[in-house]
């Protein structure tokens, strides 16, 4: 198999495999009436019907805020009204997806995810066969196949992933060629991702340049503009556009202030979303905003310790590492910092994510402290783990090797002194 689809699937910037059909622009509110939904035959598109959007907003917001009981109740209610429409099945599939997001290695929700997404595809395909130019059917087909491709890629099911992505792209291209409709703002999401990341890949992955001729050229600035517009005007893809804008602006050459603004908004709008909270903490850490970092990280850790939905070991390692940095770098309190670094290590080792940078730099901080305190045996334990797991981190490897040399000399000297005493 060609490496192109594998590489593009493996990375989150694989053009448009993240085309998503969800999220409203309205503020969180309870559905005021669950008896006022229009009959399916009375609307042109269910997705763009204002009454439907108003009714499902509370469920969508609940999903993003990790209140899955409320979200699933709302979407099942929608399904009871429209049992043969793909939208409720897609939303139920997205709910399973967000259960996976905090720890992408978690496979507990895979079966339910694929069951709902396959159902959405089944009913959307029926709509598509009746009308090849049905924008609603095309949009849902593009979104469902894209999500299936994403998860299959994460699970290294490359054949299925490639098939799904090709299907998603085909439906998306057909949708783009159609006249403008109420779904047009949603399409800026896919266009924006493509325009930005096709050029980003050329700049950052030289090994792929030779095959990039097969893809149309992009425009990074235009891509950002399209995502910004989508983040303001779209209904279903608004939050996803903001999510990628946050990532784009927090990367090299981006606008960190804008990234922080977006991440702060997402965290405040969905305070129980562990992914948004830890990403906000990450940006606060990199921008050196320690007082805010402390509050967000402390809250993150408390939620982990309370076993709040979605707050698992993955979030625990983020929180503890950032709290360690706060006490060490901002307050100069090495003792308290060490306590948090040890906790960060415990969280990482609990899920065996030994390649994590948070693990490596927590080990490095503790190793340096032990060395500074003259506890060379303890320092040796930490540096030994660094040598074993921090593969590819040249500076840390060099530091560990240098200590090992010094430690070897020290032990030799001690043995000599013992013999002479």
Coordinates of C-alpha atoms in Angstrom, one line a residue:
X1 CA 0.0 0.0 0.0
X2 CA 1.2 3.5 -0.8
X3 CA 2.5 5.4 2.2
X4 CA 0.6 8.5 1.3
X5 CA -2.8 7.6 2.8
X6 CA -1.1 6.0 5.9
X7 CA 0.9 9.1 6.6
X8 CA -2.0 11.4 6.1
X9 CA -4.2 9.2 8.2
X10 CA -1.7 8.9 11.0
X11 CA -1.5 12.6 11.4
X12 CA -4.3 14.9 12.3
X13 CA -3.7 17.2 9.4
X14 CA -4.8 14.7 6.7
X15 CA -6.6 17.3 4.7
X16 CA -10.4 16.8 5.3
X17 CA -10.7 13.5 7.2
X18 CA -12.0 15.5 10.2
X19 CA -15.1 16.9 8.4
X20 CA -17.5 16.9 11.3
X21 CA -21.3 17.4 11.4
X22 CA -21.9 18.8 14.8
X23 CA -22.1 21.6 17.3
X24 CA -24.3 24.7 17.5
X25 CA -23.6 28.4 17.8
X26 CA -26.3 28.9 20.4
X27 CA -25.6 29.1 24.1
X28 CA -26.4 26.2 26.4
X29 CA -30.1 25.9 27.0
X30 CA -32.7 23.2 27.8
X31 CA -35.0 22.3 25.0
X32 CA -38.1 24.3 25.7
X33 CA -40.5 21.9 24.0
X34 CA -40.0 18.4 22.9
X35 CA -43.3 18.2 21.0
X36 CA -42.7 21.0 18.4
X37 CA -40.4 19.2 16.0
X38 CA -41.6 19.4 12.3
X39 CA -42.6 16.4 10.3
X40 CA -39.7 15.2 8.1
X41 CA -41.8 15.7 4.9
X42 CA -42.4 19.4 5.9
X43 CA -38.7 20.4 5.8
X44 CA -36.2 20.8 3.0
X45 CA -33.2 19.8 5.2
X46 CA -33.6 18.6 8.8
X47 CA -30.1 19.8 9.7
X48 CA -30.8 23.4 8.8
X49 CA -34.2 23.6 10.2
X50 CA -34.1 26.2 13.0
X51 CA -36.5 24.4 15.3
X52 CA -34.4 21.2 15.1
X53 CA -31.2 23.2 15.7
X54 CA -32.7 24.9 18.7
X55 CA -34.0 21.6 20.1
X56 CA -30.7 19.7 19.7
X57 CA -28.4 22.5 20.9
X58 CA -28.7 21.4 24.6
X59 CA -27.7 17.8 23.6
X60 CA -24.7 18.9 21.6
X61 CA -23.5 21.3 24.3
X62 CA -23.9 18.5 26.8
X63 CA -21.9 16.2 24.7
X64 CA -19.0 18.7 24.5
X65 CA -19.3 19.3 28.2
X66 CA -19.0 15.5 28.8
X67 CA -22.6 15.2 30.2
X68 CA -23.1 12.1 28.1
X69 CA -26.3 11.0 29.8
X70 CA -28.1 14.3 28.9
X71 CA -26.6 14.2 25.4
X72 CA -27.6 10.7 24.6
X73 CA -31.0 11.2 26.0
X74 CA -31.5 14.2 23.7
X75 CA -30.2 12.3 20.6
X76 CA -32.3 9.2 21.3
X77 CA -35.3 11.5 21.7
X78 CA -34.4 13.0 18.3
X79 CA -34.1 9.4 16.9
X80 CA -37.5 8.5 18.2
X81 CA -39.0 11.4 16.0
X82 CA -36.8 10.6 13.0
X83 CA -35.9 6.9 13.1
X84 CA -35.0 6.8 9.4
X85 CA -32.9 10.0 9.3
X86 CA -29.1 9.8 9.6
X87 CA -28.6 12.9 11.8
X88 CA -29.5 11.4 15.2
X89 CA -27.3 8.3 14.6
X90 CA -24.4 10.5 13.6
X91 CA -24.8 12.6 16.8
X92 CA -24.9 9.4 18.9
X93 CA -21.7 8.3 17.1
X94 CA -20.1 11.6 17.9
X95 CA -20.9 11.1 21.5
X96 CA -19.0 7.9 21.5
X97 CA -16.1 9.6 19.8
X98 CA -15.9 12.2 22.5
X99 CA -15.7 9.5 25.1
X100 CA -12.6 8.3 23.3
X101 CA -10.9 11.7 22.8
X102 CA -9.3 12.1 26.3
X103 CA -7.4 8.9 25.7
X104 CA -7.3 7.9 22.1
X105 CA -5.9 4.5 23.0
X106 CA -9.2 3.6 24.8
X107 CA -11.1 1.0 22.6
X108 CA -14.0 0.5 25.0
X109 CA -16.3 2.7 22.9
X110 CA -15.2 1.6 19.4
X111 CA -18.0 -0.9 18.8
X112 CA -20.8 1.6 19.7
X113 CA -19.1 4.3 17.6
X114 CA -19.0 2.2 14.5
X115 CA -22.5 0.9 15.0
X116 CA -24.0 4.4 15.2
X117 CA -21.8 5.7 12.3
X118 CA -22.7 2.7 10.1
X119 CA -26.4 3.4 10.8
X120 CA -25.9 7.0 9.8
X121 CA -24.2 5.9 6.6
X122 CA -27.0 3.4 5.9
X123 CA -29.8 6.0 6.1
X124 CA -27.8 8.8 4.4
X125 CA -27.1 6.4 1.6
X126 CA -30.8 5.8 1.1
X127 CA -31.3 9.6 0.9
X128 CA -28.4 9.9 -1.6
X129 CA -29.8 7.2 -3.9
X130 CA -33.1 9.0 -4.1
X131 CA -31.4 12.3 -4.9
X132 CA -27.7 12.4 -5.9
X133 CA -27.7 16.2 -5.3
X134 CA -29.1 16.1 -1.8
X135 CA -26.6 18.3 0.2
X136 CA -27.8 16.9 3.5
X137 CA -27.1 13.3 2.5
X138 CA -23.7 14.3 1.0
X139 CA -22.7 16.3 4.1
X140 CA -23.5 13.5 6.5
X141 CA -21.9 10.8 4.3
X142 CA -18.7 12.9 4.1
X143 CA -18.7 13.4 7.9
X144 CA -19.4 9.8 8.9
X145 CA -16.9 8.3 6.5
X146 CA -14.3 10.9 7.7
X147 CA -14.8 9.9 11.3
X148 CA -14.6 6.2 10.6
X149 CA -11.4 6.9 8.6
X150 CA -10.0 8.8 11.6
X151 CA -10.7 6.1 14.1
X152 CA -9.6 3.3 11.8
X153 CA -6.4 5.2 11.3
X154 CA -5.8 5.5 15.0
X155 CA -6.4 1.7 15.3
X156 CA -3.9 1.1 12.4
X157 CA -6.6 -0.5 10.3
X158 CA -5.1 1.1 7.2
X159 CA -7.1 -0.6 4.5
X160 CA -10.4 0.4 6.1
X161 CA -9.1 3.9 6.9
X162 CA -8.0 4.5 3.3
X163 CA -11.3 3.3 2.0
X164 CA -13.2 5.5 4.4
X165 CA -11.2 8.6 3.6
X166 CA -11.6 8.2 -0.1
X167 CA -15.3 7.9 0.3
X168 CA -15.4 11.0 2.5
X169 CA -13.3 13.0 0.0
X170 CA -15.5 12.0 -2.9
X171 CA -18.7 13.1 -1.2
X172 CA -17.0 16.3 0.0
X173 CA -15.8 17.2 -3.5
X174 CA -19.3 16.6 -4.9
X175 CA -20.8 18.8 -2.2
X176 CA -18.4 21.6 -2.9
X177 CA -19.3 21.6 -6.6
X178 CA -23.0 22.2 -5.9
X179 CA -24.7 25.6 -5.7
X180 CA -24.6 27.5 -2.4
X181 CA -27.0 26.3 0.3
X182 CA -27.5 26.8 4.0
X183 CA -24.7 24.3 4.5
X184 CA -22.2 26.4 2.6
X185 CA -20.6 27.9 5.8
X186 CA -20.0 24.4 7.0
X187 CA -17.9 23.6 3.9
X188 CA -15.3 26.3 4.9
X189 CA -14.1 23.9 7.5
X190 CA -12.9 21.3 5.0
X191 CA -11.6 23.9 2.7
X192 CA -9.8 25.7 5.5
X193 CA -8.1 22.5 6.7
X194 CA -7.0 21.5 3.2
X195 CA -5.7 24.9 2.2
X196 CA -3.7 25.3 5.4
X197 CA -2.3 21.8 5.9
X198 CA -1.5 20.8 2.4
X199 CA 1.1 23.7 2.5
X200 CA 2.1 22.9 6.1
X201 CA 3.0 19.4 5.1
X202 CA 5.2 20.6 2.3
X203 CA 7.0 22.9 4.7
X204 CA 7.4 20.3 7.5
X205 CA 7.7 16.9 5.8
X206 CA 10.2 17.1 3.1
X207 CA 10.0 13.4 2.5
X208 CA 6.4 13.9 1.2
X209 CA 7.2 16.7 -1.2
X210 CA 7.8 14.3 -4.1
X211 CA 4.2 13.1 -3.9
X212 CA 2.5 16.3 -3.1
X213 CA 2.2 17.1 -6.9
X214 CA -0.9 14.9 -6.9
X215 CA -2.7 17.4 -4.7
X216 CA -3.9 20.9 -5.6
X217 CA -1.8 23.7 -4.0
X218 CA -3.2 25.3 -0.9
X219 CA -2.9 28.7 0.7
X220 CA -2.2 28.8 4.5
X221 CA -3.5 32.4 5.0
X222 CA -6.7 31.6 3.1
X223 CA -7.1 28.4 5.1
X224 CA -6.9 30.4 8.3
X225 CA -9.4 32.9 7.0
X226 CA -11.8 30.2 6.0
X227 CA -11.5 28.5 9.4
X228 CA -12.1 31.9 11.1
X229 CA -15.3 32.5 9.0
X230 CA -16.4 28.9 9.8
X231 CA -15.9 29.5 13.5
X232 CA -18.2 32.6 13.3
X233 CA -20.9 31.5 10.8
X234 CA -21.2 27.7 10.8
X235 CA -23.6 25.8 13.1
X236 CA -22.3 22.2 13.0
X237 CA -18.6 22.7 12.4
X238 CA -18.1 25.9 14.4
X239 CA -16.3 24.4 17.4
X240 CA -14.2 22.0 15.3
X241 CA -13.0 25.0 13.3
X242 CA -12.1 26.8 16.5
X243 CA -10.3 23.7 17.7
X244 CA -8.0 23.7 14.7
X245 CA -7.5 27.4 14.8
X246 CA -6.3 27.0 18.3
X247 CA -3.8 24.4 17.1
X248 CA -2.7 26.4 14.1
X249 CA -2.1 29.5 16.1
X250 CA -0.3 27.6 18.8
X251 CA 2.2 26.1 16.3
X252 CA 5.3 27.8 14.9
X253 CA 4.5 31.0 13.1
X254 CA 1.0 31.2 14.6
X255 CA -0.5 33.8 16.8
X256 CA -0.2 32.5 20.4
X257 CA -2.5 35.3 21.8
X258 CA -5.3 34.1 19.4
X259 CA -4.7 30.5 20.4
X260 CA -5.0 31.3 24.1
X261 CA -8.2 33.3 23.4
X262 CA -9.8 30.4 21.6
X263 CA -8.7 27.8 24.2
X264 CA -9.9 30.0 27.0
X265 CA -13.3 30.3 25.3
X266 CA -13.6 26.5 24.7
X267 CA -12.6 25.8 28.3
X268 CA -15.0 28.3 29.8
X269 CA -17.9 27.2 27.5
X270 CA -17.3 23.5 28.3
X271 CA -15.6 23.5 31.7
X272 CA -16.1 19.7 32.1
X273 CA -14.3 18.8 28.9
X274 CA -10.9 17.4 29.9
X275 CA -9.3 17.8 26.5
X276 CA -10.2 21.5 26.2
X277 CA -9.0 22.1 29.8
X278 CA -5.6 20.5 29.4
X279 CA -5.0 22.2 26.1
X280 CA -5.7 25.5 27.7
X281 CA -3.3 24.6 30.5
X282 CA -0.7 23.6 27.9
X283 CA -0.9 27.0 26.2
X284 CA -0.7 28.8 29.5
X285 CA 2.4 26.8 30.3
X286 CA 4.1 27.6 27.0
X287 CA 3.3 31.3 27.3
X288 CA 4.6 31.5 30.9
X289 CA 1.2 32.5 32.4
X290 CA 1.9 30.8 35.7
X291 CA -0.8 32.2 38.0
X292 CA -3.5 31.2 35.5
X293 CA -1.7 27.9 34.9
X294 CA -1.9 27.0 38.5
X295 CA -5.6 27.5 38.8
X296 CA -6.4 25.5 35.6
X297 CA -4.0 22.7 36.4
X298 CA -5.1 22.5 40.1
X299 CA -8.7 22.2 38.9
X300 CA -7.7 19.6 36.3
X301 CA -5.9 17.4 39.0
X302 CA -8.9 17.7 41.4
X303 CA -11.2 16.4 38.7
X304 CA -8.9 13.5 38.0
X305 CA -8.7 12.6 41.7
X306 CA -12.5 12.8 41.9
X307 CA -12.8 10.4 38.9
X308 CA -14.9 12.8 37.0
X309 CA -16.0 11.6 33.6
X310 CA -13.2 11.8 31.0
X311 CA -10.6 12.9 33.5
X312 CA -8.2 9.9 33.5
X313 CA -4.4 9.3 33.9
X314 CA -3.7 11.2 30.7
X315 CA -5.1 14.4 32.2
X316 CA -3.4 13.6 35.5
X317 CA 0.1 13.6 33.9
X318 CA -0.6 17.0 32.3
X319 CA -1.9 18.6 35.5
X320 CA 1.0 17.3 37.7
X321 CA 3.7 18.2 35.2
X322 CA 2.4 21.8 35.0
X323 CA 2.0 22.1 38.7
X324 CA 5.6 20.9 39.1
X325 CA 6.7 23.6 36.7
X326 CA 4.7 26.2 38.6
X327 CA 6.3 25.4 41.9
X328 CA 9.8 24.9 40.5
X329 CA 10.0 27.7 37.9
X330 CA 7.7 30.3 39.3
X331 CA 8.0 29.9 43.1
X332 CA 11.4 28.2 43.3
X333 CA 9.9 25.5 45.6
X334 CA 11.8 22.4 44.5
X335 CA 10.3 20.2 47.3
X336 CA 6.7 20.7 46.3
X337 CA 7.6 20.6 42.6
X338 CA 9.2 17.2 43.2
X339 CA 6.0 15.8 44.7
X340 CA 4.0 16.7 41.5
X341 CA 6.7 15.4 39.2
X342 CA 6.6 12.1 41.0
X343 CA 2.8 12.1 40.6
X344 CA 3.2 12.8 36.9
X345 CA 5.5 9.8 36.6
X346 CA 3.0 7.6 38.4
X347 CA 0.2 8.6 36.1
X348 CA 2.3 7.9 33.0
X349 CA 3.5 4.6 34.2
X350 CA -0.1 3.6 35.1
X351 CA -1.0 3.8 31.4
X352 CA 2.5 2.7 30.2
X353 CA 2.9 5.8 28.0
X354 CA 6.7 5.8 28.3
X355 CA 7.2 7.9 25.2
X356 CA 5.6 10.9 26.7
X357 CA 7.6 14.1 26.9
X358 CA 5.9 14.8 30.2
X359 CA 7.4 11.6 31.6
X360 CA 10.8 12.3 30.3
X361 CA 11.0 15.9 31.6
X362 CA 9.6 14.9 35.0
X363 CA 12.3 12.3 35.3
X364 CA 14.9 14.9 34.2
X365 CA 13.7 17.4 36.8
X366 CA 13.8 14.8 39.6
X367 CA 17.2 13.5 38.5
X368 CA 18.7 17.0 38.6
X369 CA 17.2 17.6 42.0
X370 CA 18.6 14.3 43.3
X371 CA 22.0 15.1 41.9
X372 CA 22.0 18.6 43.4
X373 CA 21.1 17.2 46.8
X374 CA 23.9 14.6 46.6
X375 CA 21.6 11.6 46.3
X376 CA 23.5 10.0 43.4
X377 CA 21.8 6.6 43.8
X378 CA 18.4 8.2 43.3
X379 CA 19.7 10.4 40.5
X380 CA 21.0 7.2 38.8
X381 CA 17.6 5.6 39.0
X382 CA 16.0 8.5 37.2
X383 CA 18.7 8.9 34.6
X384 CA 18.6 5.1 33.9
X385 CA 14.9 5.5 33.0
X386 CA 15.7 8.5 30.9
X387 CA 18.3 6.5 28.9
X388 CA 15.8 3.7 28.4
X389 CA 12.7 5.7 27.5
X390 CA 13.7 9.1 26.2
X391 CA 14.8 7.7 22.8
X392 CA 15.4 10.5 20.3
X393 CA 15.8 13.3 22.9
X394 CA 19.4 14.0 22.3
X395 CA 19.9 16.6 25.0
X396 CA 18.4 14.4 27.7
X397 CA 20.4 11.4 26.4
X398 CA 23.6 13.3 26.5
X399 CA 22.8 14.6 30.0
X400 CA 22.1 11.0 31.2
X401 CA 25.2 9.6 29.7
X402 CA 27.4 12.3 31.2
X403 CA 25.9 11.6 34.7
X404 CA 26.5 7.9 34.2
X405 CA 30.2 8.6 33.6
X406 CA 30.4 10.8 36.7
X407 CA 28.5 8.2 38.7
X408 CA 30.8 5.4 37.6
X409 CA 33.8 7.4 38.7
X410 CA 32.2 8.2 42.0
X411 CA 31.4 4.6 42.7
X412 CA 34.9 3.6 41.8
X413 CA 36.3 6.2 44.1
X414 CA 34.0 5.1 47.0
X415 CA 35.1 1.5 46.6
X416 CA 38.7 2.6 46.7
X417 CA 38.1 4.6 49.9
X418 CA 36.3 1.6 51.5
X419 CA 39.2 -0.7 50.8
X420 CA 41.7 1.8 52.2
X421 CA 39.7 2.5 55.4

